[in-house]
PDB file of N, CA and C in Angstrom:
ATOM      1  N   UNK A   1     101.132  47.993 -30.642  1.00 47.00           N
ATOM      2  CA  UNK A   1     101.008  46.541 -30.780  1.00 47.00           C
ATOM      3  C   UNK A   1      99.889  46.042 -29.855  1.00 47.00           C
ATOM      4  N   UNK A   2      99.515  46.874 -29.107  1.00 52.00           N
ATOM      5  CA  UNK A   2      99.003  46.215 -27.879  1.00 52.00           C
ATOM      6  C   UNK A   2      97.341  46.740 -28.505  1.00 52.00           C
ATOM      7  N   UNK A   3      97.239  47.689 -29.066  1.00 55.00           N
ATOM      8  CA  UNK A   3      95.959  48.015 -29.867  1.00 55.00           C
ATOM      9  C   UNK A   3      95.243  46.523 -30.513  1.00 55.00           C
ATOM     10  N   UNK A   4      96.216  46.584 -31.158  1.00 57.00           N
ATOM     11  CA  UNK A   4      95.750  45.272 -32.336  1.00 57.00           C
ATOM     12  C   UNK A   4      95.531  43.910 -31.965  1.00 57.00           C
ATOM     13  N   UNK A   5      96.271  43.872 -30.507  1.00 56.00           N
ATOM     14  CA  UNK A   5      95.282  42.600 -29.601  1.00 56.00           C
ATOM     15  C   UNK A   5      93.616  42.810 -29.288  1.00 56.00           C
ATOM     16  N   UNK A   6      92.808  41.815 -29.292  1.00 60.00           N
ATOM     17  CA  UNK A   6      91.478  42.070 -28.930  1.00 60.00           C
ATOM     18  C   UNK A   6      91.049  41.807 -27.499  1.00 60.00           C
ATOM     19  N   UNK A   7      91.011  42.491 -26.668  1.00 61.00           N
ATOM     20  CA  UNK A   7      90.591  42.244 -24.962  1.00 61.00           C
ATOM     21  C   UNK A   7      89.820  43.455 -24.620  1.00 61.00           C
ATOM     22  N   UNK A   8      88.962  42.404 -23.804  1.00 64.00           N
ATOM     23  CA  UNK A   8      87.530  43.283 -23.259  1.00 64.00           C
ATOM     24  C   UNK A   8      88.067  44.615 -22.483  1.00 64.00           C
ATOM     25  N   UNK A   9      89.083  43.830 -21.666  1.00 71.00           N
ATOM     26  CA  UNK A   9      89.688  44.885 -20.597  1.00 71.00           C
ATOM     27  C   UNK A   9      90.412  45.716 -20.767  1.00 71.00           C
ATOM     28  N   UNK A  10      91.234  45.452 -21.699  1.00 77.00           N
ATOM     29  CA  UNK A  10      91.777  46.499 -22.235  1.00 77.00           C
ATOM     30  C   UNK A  10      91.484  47.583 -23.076  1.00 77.00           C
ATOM     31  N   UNK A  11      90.310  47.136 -24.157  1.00 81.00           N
ATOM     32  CA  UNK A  11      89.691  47.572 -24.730  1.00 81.00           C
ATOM     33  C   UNK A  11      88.915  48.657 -23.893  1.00 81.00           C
ATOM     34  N   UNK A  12      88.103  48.015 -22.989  1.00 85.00           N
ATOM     35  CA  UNK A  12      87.299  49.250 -21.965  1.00 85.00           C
ATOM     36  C   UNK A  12      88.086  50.209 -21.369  1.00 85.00           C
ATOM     37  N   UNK A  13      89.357  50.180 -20.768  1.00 88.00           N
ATOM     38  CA  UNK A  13      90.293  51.045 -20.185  1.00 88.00           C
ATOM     39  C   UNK A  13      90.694  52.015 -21.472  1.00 88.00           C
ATOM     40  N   UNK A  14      90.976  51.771 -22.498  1.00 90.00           N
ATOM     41  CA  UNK A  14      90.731  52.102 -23.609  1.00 90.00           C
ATOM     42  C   UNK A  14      90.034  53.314 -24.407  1.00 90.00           C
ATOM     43  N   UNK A  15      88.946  52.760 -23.915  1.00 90.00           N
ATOM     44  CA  UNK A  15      87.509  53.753 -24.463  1.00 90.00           C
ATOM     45  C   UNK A  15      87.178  54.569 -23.161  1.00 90.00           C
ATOM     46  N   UNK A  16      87.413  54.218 -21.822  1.00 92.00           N
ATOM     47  CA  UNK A  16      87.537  55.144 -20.617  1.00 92.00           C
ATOM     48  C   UNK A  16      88.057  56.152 -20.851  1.00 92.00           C
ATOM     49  N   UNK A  17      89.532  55.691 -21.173  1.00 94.00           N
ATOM     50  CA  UNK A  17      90.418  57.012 -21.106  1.00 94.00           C
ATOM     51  C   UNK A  17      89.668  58.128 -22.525  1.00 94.00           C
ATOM     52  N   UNK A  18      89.331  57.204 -23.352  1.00 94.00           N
ATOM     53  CA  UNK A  18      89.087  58.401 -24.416  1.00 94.00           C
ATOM     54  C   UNK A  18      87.671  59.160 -24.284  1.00 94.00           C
ATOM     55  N   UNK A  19      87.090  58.566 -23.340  1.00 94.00           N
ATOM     56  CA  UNK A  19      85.873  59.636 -23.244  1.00 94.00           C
ATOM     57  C   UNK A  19      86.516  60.330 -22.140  1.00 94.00           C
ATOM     58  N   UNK A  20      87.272  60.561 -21.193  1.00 95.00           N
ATOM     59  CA  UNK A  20      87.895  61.319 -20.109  1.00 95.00           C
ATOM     60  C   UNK A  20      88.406  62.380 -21.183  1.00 95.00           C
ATOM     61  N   UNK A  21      89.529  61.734 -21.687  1.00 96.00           N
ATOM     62  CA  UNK A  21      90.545  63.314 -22.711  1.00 96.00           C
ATOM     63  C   UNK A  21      89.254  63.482 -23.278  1.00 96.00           C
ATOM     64  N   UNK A  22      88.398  63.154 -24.009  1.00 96.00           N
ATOM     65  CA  UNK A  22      87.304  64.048 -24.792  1.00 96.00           C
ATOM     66  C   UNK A  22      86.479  64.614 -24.136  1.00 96.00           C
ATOM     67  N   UNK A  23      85.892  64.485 -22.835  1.00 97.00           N
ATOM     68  CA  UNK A  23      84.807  65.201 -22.173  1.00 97.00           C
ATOM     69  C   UNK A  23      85.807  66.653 -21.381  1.00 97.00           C
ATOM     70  N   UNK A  24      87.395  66.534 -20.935  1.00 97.00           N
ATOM     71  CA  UNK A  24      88.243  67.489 -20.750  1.00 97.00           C
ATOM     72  C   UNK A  24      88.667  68.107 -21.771  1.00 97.00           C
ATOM     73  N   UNK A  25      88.805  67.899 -22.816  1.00 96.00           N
ATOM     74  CA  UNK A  25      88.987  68.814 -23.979  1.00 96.00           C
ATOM     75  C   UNK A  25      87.725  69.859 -24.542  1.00 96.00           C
ATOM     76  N   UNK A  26      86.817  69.159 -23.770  1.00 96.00           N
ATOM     77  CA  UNK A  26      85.455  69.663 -24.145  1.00 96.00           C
ATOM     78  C   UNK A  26      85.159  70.658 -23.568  1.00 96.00           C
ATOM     79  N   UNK A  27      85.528  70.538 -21.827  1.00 96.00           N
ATOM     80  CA  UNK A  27      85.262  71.197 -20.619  1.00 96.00           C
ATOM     81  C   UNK A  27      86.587  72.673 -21.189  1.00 96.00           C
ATOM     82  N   UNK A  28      87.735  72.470 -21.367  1.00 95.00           N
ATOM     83  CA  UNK A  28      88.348  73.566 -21.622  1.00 95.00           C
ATOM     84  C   UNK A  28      88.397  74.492 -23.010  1.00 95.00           C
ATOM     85  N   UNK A  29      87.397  73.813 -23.711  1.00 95.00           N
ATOM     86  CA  UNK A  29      87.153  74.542 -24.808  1.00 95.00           C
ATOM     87  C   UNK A  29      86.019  75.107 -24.787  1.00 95.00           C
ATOM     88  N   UNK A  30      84.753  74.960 -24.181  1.00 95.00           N
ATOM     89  CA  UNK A  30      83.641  75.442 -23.587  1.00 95.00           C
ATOM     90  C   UNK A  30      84.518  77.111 -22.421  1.00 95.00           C
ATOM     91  N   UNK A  31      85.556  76.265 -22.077  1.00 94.00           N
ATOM     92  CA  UNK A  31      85.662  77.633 -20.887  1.00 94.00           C
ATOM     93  C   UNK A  31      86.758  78.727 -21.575  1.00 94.00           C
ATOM     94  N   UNK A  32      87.774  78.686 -23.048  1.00 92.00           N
ATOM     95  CA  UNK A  32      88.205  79.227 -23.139  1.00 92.00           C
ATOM     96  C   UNK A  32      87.056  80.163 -24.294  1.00 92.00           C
ATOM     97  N   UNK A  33      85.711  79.360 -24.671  1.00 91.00           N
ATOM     98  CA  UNK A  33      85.014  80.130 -26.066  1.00 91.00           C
ATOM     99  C   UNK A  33      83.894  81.088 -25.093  1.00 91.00           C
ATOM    100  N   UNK A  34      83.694  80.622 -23.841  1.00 85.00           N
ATOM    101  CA  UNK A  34      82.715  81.893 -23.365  1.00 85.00           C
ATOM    102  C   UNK A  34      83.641  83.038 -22.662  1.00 85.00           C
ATOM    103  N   UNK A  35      84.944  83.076 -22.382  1.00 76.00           N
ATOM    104  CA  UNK A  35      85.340  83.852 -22.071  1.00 76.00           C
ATOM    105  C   UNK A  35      85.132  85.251 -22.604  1.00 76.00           C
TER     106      UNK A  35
END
């Protein structure tokens, strides 16, 4: 519910977190494919 509100701030905390889980999903998939 809280998606479908429109706020800057929330919105940015938002898109923070999802480049964090995506740049760590990135980092452990880089380290499990050169193994």
């Amino acid at each position: 519910m809280e998606d479908q509100v429109p706020g800057v701030g929330s919105n940015r905390k938002a898109w923070r977190r999802h480049v964090v889980i995506c740049s760590l999903y990135e980092f452990f998939h880089r380290l499990f494919y050169n193994r």
